Short mmCIF file of C-alpha atoms in Angstrom, two decimals:
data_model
loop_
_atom_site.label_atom_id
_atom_site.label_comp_id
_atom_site.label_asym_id
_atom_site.label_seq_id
_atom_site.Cartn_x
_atom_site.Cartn_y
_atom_site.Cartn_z
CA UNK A 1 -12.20 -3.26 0.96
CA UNK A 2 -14.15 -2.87 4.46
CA UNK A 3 -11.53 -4.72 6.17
CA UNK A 4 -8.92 -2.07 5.48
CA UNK A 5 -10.96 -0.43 8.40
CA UNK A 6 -9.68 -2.44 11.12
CA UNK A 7 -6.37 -2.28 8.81
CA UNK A 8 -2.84 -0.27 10.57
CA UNK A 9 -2.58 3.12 8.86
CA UNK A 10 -0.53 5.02 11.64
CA UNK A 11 -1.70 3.74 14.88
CA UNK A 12 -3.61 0.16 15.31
CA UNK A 13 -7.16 0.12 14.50
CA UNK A 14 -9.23 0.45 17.13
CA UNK A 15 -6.96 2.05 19.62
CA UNK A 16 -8.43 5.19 18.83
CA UNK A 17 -11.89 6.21 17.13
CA UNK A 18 -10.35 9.15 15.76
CA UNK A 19 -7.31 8.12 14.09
CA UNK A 20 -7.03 6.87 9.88
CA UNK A 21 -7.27 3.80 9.18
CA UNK A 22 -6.14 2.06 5.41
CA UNK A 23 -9.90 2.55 4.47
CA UNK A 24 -9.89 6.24 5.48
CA UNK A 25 -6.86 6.52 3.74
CA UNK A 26 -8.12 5.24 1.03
CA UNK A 27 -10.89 7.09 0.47
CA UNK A 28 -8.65 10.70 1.24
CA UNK A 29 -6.43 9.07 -1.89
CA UNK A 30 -9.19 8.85 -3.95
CA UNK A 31 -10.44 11.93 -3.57
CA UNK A 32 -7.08 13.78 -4.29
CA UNK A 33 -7.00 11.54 -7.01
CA UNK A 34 -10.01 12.83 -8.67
CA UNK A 35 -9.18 16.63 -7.54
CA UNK A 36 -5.91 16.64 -9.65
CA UNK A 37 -7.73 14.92 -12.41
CA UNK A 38 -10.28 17.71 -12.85
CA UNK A 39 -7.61 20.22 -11.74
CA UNK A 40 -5.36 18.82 -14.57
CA UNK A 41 -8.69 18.98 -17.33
CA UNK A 42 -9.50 22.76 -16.16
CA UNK A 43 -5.88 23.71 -16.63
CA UNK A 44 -3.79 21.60 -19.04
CA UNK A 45 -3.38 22.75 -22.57
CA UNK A 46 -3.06 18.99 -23.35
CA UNK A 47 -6.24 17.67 -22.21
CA UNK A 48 -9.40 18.86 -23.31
CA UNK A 49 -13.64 17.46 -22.88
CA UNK A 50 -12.87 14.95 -26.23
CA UNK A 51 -9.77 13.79 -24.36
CA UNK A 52 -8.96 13.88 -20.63
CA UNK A 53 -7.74 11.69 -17.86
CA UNK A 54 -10.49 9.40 -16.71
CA UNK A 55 -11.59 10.23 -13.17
CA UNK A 56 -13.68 7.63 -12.56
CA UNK A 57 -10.69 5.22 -13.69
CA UNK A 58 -7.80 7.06 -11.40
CA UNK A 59 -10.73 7.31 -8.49
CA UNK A 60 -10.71 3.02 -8.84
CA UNK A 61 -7.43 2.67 -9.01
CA UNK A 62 -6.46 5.00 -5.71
CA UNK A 63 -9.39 3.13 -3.87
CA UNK A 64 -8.01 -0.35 -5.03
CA UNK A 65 -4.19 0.54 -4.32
CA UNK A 66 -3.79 -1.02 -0.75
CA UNK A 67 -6.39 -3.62 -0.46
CA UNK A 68 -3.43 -6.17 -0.68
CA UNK A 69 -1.54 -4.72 2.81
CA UNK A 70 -1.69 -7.18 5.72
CA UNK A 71 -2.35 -6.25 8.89
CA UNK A 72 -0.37 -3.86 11.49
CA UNK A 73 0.95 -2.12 8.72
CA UNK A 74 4.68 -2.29 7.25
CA UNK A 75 5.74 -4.84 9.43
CA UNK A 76 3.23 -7.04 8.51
CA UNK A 77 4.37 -6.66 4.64
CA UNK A 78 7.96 -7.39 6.05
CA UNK A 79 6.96 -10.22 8.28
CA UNK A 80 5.04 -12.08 5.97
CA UNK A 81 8.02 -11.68 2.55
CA UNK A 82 10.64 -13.02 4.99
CA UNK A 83 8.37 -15.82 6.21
CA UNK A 84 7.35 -16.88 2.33
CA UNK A 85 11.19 -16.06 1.23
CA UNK A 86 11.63 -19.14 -0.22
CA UNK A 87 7.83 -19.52 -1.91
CA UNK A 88 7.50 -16.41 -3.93
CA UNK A 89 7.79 -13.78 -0.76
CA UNK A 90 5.00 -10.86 -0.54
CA UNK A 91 4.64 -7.76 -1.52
CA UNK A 92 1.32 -5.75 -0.42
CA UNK A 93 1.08 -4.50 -3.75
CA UNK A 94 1.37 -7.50 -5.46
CA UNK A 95 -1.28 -8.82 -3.22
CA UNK A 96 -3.41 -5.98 -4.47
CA UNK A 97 -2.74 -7.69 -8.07
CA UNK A 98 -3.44 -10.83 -6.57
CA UNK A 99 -6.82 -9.94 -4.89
CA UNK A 100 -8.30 -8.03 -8.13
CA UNK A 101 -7.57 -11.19 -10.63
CA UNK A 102 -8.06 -14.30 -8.56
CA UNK A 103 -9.51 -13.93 -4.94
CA UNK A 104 -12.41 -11.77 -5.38
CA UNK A 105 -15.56 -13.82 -5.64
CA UNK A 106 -13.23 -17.12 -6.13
CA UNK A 107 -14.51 -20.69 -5.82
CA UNK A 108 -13.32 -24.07 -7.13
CA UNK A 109 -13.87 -24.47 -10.10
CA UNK A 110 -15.37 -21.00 -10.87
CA UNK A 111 -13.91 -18.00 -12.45
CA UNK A 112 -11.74 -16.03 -10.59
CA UNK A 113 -11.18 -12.09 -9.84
CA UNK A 114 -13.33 -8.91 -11.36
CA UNK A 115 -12.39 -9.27 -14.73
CA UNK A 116 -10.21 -5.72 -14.32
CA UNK A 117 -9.29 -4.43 -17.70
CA UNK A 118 -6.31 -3.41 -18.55
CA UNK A 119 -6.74 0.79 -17.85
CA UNK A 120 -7.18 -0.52 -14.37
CA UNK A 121 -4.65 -3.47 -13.92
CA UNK A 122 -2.22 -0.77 -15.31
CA UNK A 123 -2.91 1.44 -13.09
CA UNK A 124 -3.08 -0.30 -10.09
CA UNK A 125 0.27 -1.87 -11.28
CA UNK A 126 2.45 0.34 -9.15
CA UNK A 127 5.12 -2.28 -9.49
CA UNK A 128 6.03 -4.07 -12.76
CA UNK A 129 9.43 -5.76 -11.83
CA UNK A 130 8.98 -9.61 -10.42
CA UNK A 131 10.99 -10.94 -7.65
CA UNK A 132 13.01 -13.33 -10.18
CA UNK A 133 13.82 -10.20 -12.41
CA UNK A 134 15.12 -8.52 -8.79
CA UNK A 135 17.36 -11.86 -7.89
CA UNK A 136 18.60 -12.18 -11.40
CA UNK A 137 20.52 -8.44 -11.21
CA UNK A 138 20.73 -8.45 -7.47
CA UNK A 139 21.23 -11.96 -6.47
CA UNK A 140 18.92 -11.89 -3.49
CA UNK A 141 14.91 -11.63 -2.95
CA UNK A 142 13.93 -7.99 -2.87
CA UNK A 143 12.61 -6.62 0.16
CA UNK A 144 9.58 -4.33 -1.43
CA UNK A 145 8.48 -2.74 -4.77
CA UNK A 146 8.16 -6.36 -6.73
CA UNK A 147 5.08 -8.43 -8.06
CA UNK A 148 4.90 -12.14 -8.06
CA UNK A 149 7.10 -14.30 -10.66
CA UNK A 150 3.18 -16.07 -11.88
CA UNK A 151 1.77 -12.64 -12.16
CA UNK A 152 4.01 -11.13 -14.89
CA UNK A 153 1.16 -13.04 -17.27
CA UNK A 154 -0.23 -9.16 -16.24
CA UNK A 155 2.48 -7.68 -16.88
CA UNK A 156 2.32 -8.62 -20.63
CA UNK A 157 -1.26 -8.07 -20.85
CA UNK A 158 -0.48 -4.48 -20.23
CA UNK A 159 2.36 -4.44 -22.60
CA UNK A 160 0.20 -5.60 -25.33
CA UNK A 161 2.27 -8.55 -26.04
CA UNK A 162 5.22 -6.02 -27.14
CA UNK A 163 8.13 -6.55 -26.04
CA UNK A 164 10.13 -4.16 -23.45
CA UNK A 165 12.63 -2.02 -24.96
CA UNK A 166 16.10 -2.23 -23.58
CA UNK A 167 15.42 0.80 -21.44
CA UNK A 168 12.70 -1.18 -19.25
CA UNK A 169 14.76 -4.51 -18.86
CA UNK A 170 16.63 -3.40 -15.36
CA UNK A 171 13.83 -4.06 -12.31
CA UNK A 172 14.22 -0.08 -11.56
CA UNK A 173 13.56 0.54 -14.94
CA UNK A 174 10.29 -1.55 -15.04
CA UNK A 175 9.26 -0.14 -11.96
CA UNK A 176 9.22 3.40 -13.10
CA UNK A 177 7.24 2.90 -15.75
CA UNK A 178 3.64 4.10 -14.77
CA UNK A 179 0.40 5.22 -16.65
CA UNK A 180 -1.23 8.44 -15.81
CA UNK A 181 -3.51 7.08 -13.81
CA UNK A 182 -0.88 5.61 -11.68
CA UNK A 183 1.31 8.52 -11.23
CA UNK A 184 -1.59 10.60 -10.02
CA UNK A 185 -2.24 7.66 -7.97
CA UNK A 186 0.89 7.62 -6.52
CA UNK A 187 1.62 11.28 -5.47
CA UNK A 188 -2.17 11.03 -4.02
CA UNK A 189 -1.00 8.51 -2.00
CA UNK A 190 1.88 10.91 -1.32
CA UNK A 191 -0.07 13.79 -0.48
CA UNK A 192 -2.86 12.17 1.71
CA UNK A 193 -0.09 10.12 4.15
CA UNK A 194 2.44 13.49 4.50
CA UNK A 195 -0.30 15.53 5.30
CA UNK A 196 -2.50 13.29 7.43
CA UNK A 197 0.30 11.53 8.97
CA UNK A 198 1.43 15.05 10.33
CA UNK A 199 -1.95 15.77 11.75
CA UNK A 200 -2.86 12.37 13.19
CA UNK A 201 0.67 12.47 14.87
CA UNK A 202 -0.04 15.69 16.31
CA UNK A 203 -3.16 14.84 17.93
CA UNK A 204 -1.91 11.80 19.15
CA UNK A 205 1.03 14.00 21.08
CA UNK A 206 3.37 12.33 19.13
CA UNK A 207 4.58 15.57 16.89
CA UNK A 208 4.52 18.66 19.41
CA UNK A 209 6.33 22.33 19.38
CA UNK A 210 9.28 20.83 21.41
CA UNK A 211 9.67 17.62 19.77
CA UNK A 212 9.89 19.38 16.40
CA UNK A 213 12.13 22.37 17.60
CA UNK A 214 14.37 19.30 19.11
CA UNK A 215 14.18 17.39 15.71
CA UNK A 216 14.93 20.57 13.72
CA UNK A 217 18.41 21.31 15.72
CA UNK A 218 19.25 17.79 14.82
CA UNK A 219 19.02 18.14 11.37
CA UNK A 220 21.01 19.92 8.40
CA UNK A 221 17.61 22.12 7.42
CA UNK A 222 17.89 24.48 4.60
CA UNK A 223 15.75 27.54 4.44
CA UNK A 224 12.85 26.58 2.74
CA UNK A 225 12.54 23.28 5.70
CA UNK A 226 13.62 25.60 8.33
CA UNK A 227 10.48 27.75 7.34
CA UNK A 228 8.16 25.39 7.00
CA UNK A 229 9.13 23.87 10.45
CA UNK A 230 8.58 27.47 11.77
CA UNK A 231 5.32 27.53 10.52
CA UNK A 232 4.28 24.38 11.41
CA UNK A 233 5.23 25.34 15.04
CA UNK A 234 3.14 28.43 15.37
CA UNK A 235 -0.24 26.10 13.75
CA UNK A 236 0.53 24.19 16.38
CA UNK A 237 0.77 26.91 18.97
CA UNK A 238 -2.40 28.45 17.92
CA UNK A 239 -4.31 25.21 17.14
CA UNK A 240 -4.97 25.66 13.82
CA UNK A 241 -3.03 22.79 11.91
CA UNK A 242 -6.02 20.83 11.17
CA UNK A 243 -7.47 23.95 8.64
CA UNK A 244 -3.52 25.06 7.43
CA UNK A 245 -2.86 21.28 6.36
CA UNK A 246 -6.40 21.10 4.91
CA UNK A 247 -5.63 23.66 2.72
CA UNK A 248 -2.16 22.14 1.59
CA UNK A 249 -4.29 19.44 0.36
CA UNK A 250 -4.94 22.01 -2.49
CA UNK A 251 -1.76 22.96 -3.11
CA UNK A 252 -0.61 19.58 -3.50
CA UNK A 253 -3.42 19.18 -5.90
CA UNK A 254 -1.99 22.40 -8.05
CA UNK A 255 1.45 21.12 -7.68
CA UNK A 256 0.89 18.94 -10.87
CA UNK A 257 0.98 19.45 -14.20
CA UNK A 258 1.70 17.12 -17.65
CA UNK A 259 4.40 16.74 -19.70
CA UNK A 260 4.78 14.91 -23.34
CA UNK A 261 6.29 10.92 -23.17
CA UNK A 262 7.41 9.77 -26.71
CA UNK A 263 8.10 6.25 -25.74
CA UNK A 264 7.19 2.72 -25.21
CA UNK A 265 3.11 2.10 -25.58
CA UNK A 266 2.89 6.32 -25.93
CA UNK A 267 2.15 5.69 -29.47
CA UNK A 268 -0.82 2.80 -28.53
CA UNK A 269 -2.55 4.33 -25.25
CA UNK A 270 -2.67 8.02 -24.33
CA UNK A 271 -2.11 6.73 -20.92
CA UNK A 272 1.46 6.13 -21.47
CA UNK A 273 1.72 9.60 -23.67
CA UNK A 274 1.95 11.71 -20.52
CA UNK A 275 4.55 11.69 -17.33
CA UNK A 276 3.15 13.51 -13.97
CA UNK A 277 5.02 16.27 -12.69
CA UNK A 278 5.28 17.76 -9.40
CA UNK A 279 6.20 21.30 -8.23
CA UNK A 280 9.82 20.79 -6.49
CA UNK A 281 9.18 23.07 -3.79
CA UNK A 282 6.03 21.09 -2.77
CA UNK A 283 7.86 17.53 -3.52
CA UNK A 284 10.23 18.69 -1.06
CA UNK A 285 7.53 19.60 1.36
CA UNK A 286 6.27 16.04 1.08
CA UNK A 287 9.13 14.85 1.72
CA UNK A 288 10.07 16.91 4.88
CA UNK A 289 6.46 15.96 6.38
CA UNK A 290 7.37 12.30 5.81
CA UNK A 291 11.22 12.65 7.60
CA UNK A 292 9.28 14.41 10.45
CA UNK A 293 7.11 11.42 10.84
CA UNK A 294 9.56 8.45 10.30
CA UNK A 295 11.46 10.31 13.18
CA UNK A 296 8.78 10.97 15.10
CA UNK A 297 5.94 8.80 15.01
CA UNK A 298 7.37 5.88 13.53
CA UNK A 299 10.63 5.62 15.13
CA UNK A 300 9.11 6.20 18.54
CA UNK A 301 9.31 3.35 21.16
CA UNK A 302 5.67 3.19 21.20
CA UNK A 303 5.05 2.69 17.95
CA UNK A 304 7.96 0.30 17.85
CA UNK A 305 6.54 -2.00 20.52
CA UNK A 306 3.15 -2.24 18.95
CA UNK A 307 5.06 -3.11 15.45
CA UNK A 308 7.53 -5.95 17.17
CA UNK A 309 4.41 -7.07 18.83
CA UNK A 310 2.30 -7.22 15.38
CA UNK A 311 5.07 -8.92 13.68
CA UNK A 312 5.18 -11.26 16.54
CA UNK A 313 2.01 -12.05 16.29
CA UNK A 314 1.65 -12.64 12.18
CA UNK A 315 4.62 -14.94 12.82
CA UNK A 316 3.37 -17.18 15.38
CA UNK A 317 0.03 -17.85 13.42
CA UNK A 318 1.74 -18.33 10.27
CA UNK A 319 4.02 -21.25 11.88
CA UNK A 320 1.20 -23.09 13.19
CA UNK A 321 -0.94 -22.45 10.18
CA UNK A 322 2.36 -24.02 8.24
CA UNK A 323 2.91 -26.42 10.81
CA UNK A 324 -0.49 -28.25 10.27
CA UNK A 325 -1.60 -26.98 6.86
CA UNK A 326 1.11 -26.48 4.67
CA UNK A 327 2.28 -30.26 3.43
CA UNK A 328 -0.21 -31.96 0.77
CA UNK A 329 -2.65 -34.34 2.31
CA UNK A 330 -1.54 -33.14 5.96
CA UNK A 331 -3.91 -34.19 8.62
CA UNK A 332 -2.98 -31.81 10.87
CA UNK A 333 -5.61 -29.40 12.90
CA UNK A 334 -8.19 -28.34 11.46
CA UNK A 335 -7.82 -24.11 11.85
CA UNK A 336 -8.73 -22.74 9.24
CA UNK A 337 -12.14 -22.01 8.11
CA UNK A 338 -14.10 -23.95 5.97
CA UNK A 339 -14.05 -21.84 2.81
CA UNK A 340 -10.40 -21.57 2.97
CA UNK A 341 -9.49 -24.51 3.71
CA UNK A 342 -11.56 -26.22 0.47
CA UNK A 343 -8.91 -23.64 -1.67
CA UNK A 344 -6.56 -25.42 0.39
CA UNK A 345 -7.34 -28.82 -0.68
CA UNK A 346 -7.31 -27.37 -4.25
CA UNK A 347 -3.37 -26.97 -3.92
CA UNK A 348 -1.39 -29.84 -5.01
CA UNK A 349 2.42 -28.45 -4.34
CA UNK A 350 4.11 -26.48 -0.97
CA UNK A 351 4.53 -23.27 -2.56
CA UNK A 352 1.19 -23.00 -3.55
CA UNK A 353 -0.03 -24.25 -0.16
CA UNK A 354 1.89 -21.52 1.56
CA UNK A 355 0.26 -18.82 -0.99
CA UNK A 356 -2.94 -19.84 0.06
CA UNK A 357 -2.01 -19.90 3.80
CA UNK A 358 -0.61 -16.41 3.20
CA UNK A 359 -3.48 -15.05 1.48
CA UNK A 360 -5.51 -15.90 4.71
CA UNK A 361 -3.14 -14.35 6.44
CA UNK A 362 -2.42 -11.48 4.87
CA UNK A 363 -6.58 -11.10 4.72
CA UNK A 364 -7.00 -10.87 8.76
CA UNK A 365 -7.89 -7.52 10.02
CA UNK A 366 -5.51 -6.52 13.07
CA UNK A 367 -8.44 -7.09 15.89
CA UNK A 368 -9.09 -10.93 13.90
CA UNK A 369 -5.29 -11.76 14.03
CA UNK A 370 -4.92 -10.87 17.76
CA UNK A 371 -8.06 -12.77 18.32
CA UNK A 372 -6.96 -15.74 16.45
CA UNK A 373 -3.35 -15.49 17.97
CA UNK A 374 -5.33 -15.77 21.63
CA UNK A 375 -7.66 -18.71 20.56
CA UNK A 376 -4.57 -20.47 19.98
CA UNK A 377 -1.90 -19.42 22.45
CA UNK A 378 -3.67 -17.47 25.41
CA UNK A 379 -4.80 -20.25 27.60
CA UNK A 380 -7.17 -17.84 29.36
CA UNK A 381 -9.54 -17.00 25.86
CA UNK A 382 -11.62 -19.72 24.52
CA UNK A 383 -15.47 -19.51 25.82
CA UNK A 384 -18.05 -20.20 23.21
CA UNK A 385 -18.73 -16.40 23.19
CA UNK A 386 -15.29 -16.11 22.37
CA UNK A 387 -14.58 -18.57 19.99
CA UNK A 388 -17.41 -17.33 17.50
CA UNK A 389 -16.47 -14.06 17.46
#
């Protein structure tokens, strides 16, 4: 969980002091999370003090939901399910799963994970669809939204050993299927990386007056956008975005109400009784902050350069790491450290060699990939002061 601090949220850790990072983010998701919680007990004929949505729980769960993301961001989830394509591939939220119920606190020999029950593996379960159900409709590994083929052993744990109706037997199907806990998790999420996103974009420069009047008379704006654009400009003008996006936080938060699910589990758990839902207006607000930064943030040669140069990087590690490491009873280099590299030994077959390389991989901060990418390819870094750092 600390490590998400030197983890890609917008801009690369460290750059900047002031920008989010995945473990700011994090903790901004978890307290929305909590907020529509309460805001949902105070105001919801459906919930009351004897039953209510478990704050604690849905504060976990949003704290828990990214822990699995490698570094540099979205590339780095890209980079790394191309490069294990043909061992399983990886998904950052399937690494989340993977974290929580075997490499916490792991050791040969020793039991594995927390121990999460199954309120929280449900809800951290934003994904329920595993790459083999994605290739057996599509034909081809998915790029995103899957869990690993070994993990749907979770899967079924949530499901109570029932079977899935016919209605959650397509991988979209599966994947829509949330608790409570993880729809409020979700349009957290939502709300804390429109909003911030927005605001860390505009102090970086990134998102100014001109650049969104220039991105407006590209696009096919209706009213409602065209307003909120407007208004957005004259925060910006008078420097007071940072309050007026503070304060959407709020109305993000009293966006959501509940509505009834008669369905599949509704009947066992109350946290498959209810389905999240979200204003319009304000889902379309969301979504107009998060088409203002893909264009402008994201897209932006800057931003593009640092990813290409991150996804570089995760790619020339993993080869080498491969290259010496990944065959049973290879004698190659010895570069990985110690701890990992008894897990290692542990691993009788390739695919499960490369999981384990990929874990370590997927583990590395962005400052301890670029350092380990200069130990071994920058002939100019390597003093003792270096080498232990």
């Amino acid at each position: 969980f600390r490590r998400l601090q030197s983890k890609t949220q917008v801009f690369q850790s460290g750059e900047y002091d002031f920008y989010r990072t995945r473990l700011t983010h994090s903790i901004e998701v978890a307290k929305v999370g909590r907020s529509i919680c309460e805001f949902l007990l105070a105001s919801s004929d459906l919930l009351n003090k004897q039953f209510h949505i478990d704050a604690d729980l849905t504060e976990a769960i949003c704290l828990a939901h990214d822990i699995g993301h490698p570094p540099f961001g979205h590339i780095g989830e890209r980079k790394l399910n191309d490069l294990m394509s043909a061992h399983g591939g990886f998904e950052g939220n399937a690494q989340t799963l993977r974290i929580l119920t075997e490499l916490i606190y792991e050791r040969p020999g020793r039991t594995k994970g927390i121990a999460p029950t199954r309120a929280f593996l449900d809800g951290v379960m934003k994904y329920k669809a595993t790459q083999s159900d994605w290739i057996a409709q599509t034909g081809k590994a998915p790029k995103h939204h899957f869990i690993y083929d070994e993990q749907a052993q979770w899967r079924e744990i949530i499901f109570g050993g029932a079977s899935a109706p016919d209605g959650l037997q397509t991988p979209d199907a599966l994947n829509r299927f949330k608790s409570i806990e993880c729809q409020i998790m979700d349009w957290a999420d939502d709300t804390a990386y429109s909003l911030h996103d927005i605001v860390d974009g505009i102090h970086a420069r990134y998102i100014s007056t001109g650049s969104l009047t220039e991105w407006a008379a590209g696009q096919a704006l209706d009213q409602e956008q065209s307003t909120l654009v407007d208004t957005l400009c004259e925060k910006i003008k008078r420097n007071s975005y940072e309050p007026y996006f503070g304060s959407r936080v709020g109305t993000f938060v009293h966006a959501c109400t509940l509505r009834p699910r008669r369905g599949f589990l509704s009947d066992c758990s109350h946290r498959h009784a209810f389905d999240l839902k979200i204003d319009p207006a304000v889902k379309a607000e969301s979504a107009l902050y998060k088409s203002i930064a893909l264009d402008l943030i994201f897209k932006s040669t800057q931003l593009q350069q640092i990813e290409f140069k991150g996804g570089y990087i995760l790619e020339r590690l993993f080869a080498a790491l491969c290259e010496h490491c990944a065959e049973p009873g290879s004698k190659g280099l010895n570069l990985l450290p110690s701890p990992v590299q008894e897990l290692l030994n542990h691993e009788a077959d390739v695919t499960g060699r490369h999981r384990r390389l990929c874990d370590y991989t997927a583990g590395l901060t962005d400052g301890l990939a670029v350092r380990t990418y200069k130990r071994l390819f920058d002939a100019d870094f390597g003093s003792i002061a270096e080498l232990s750092s």
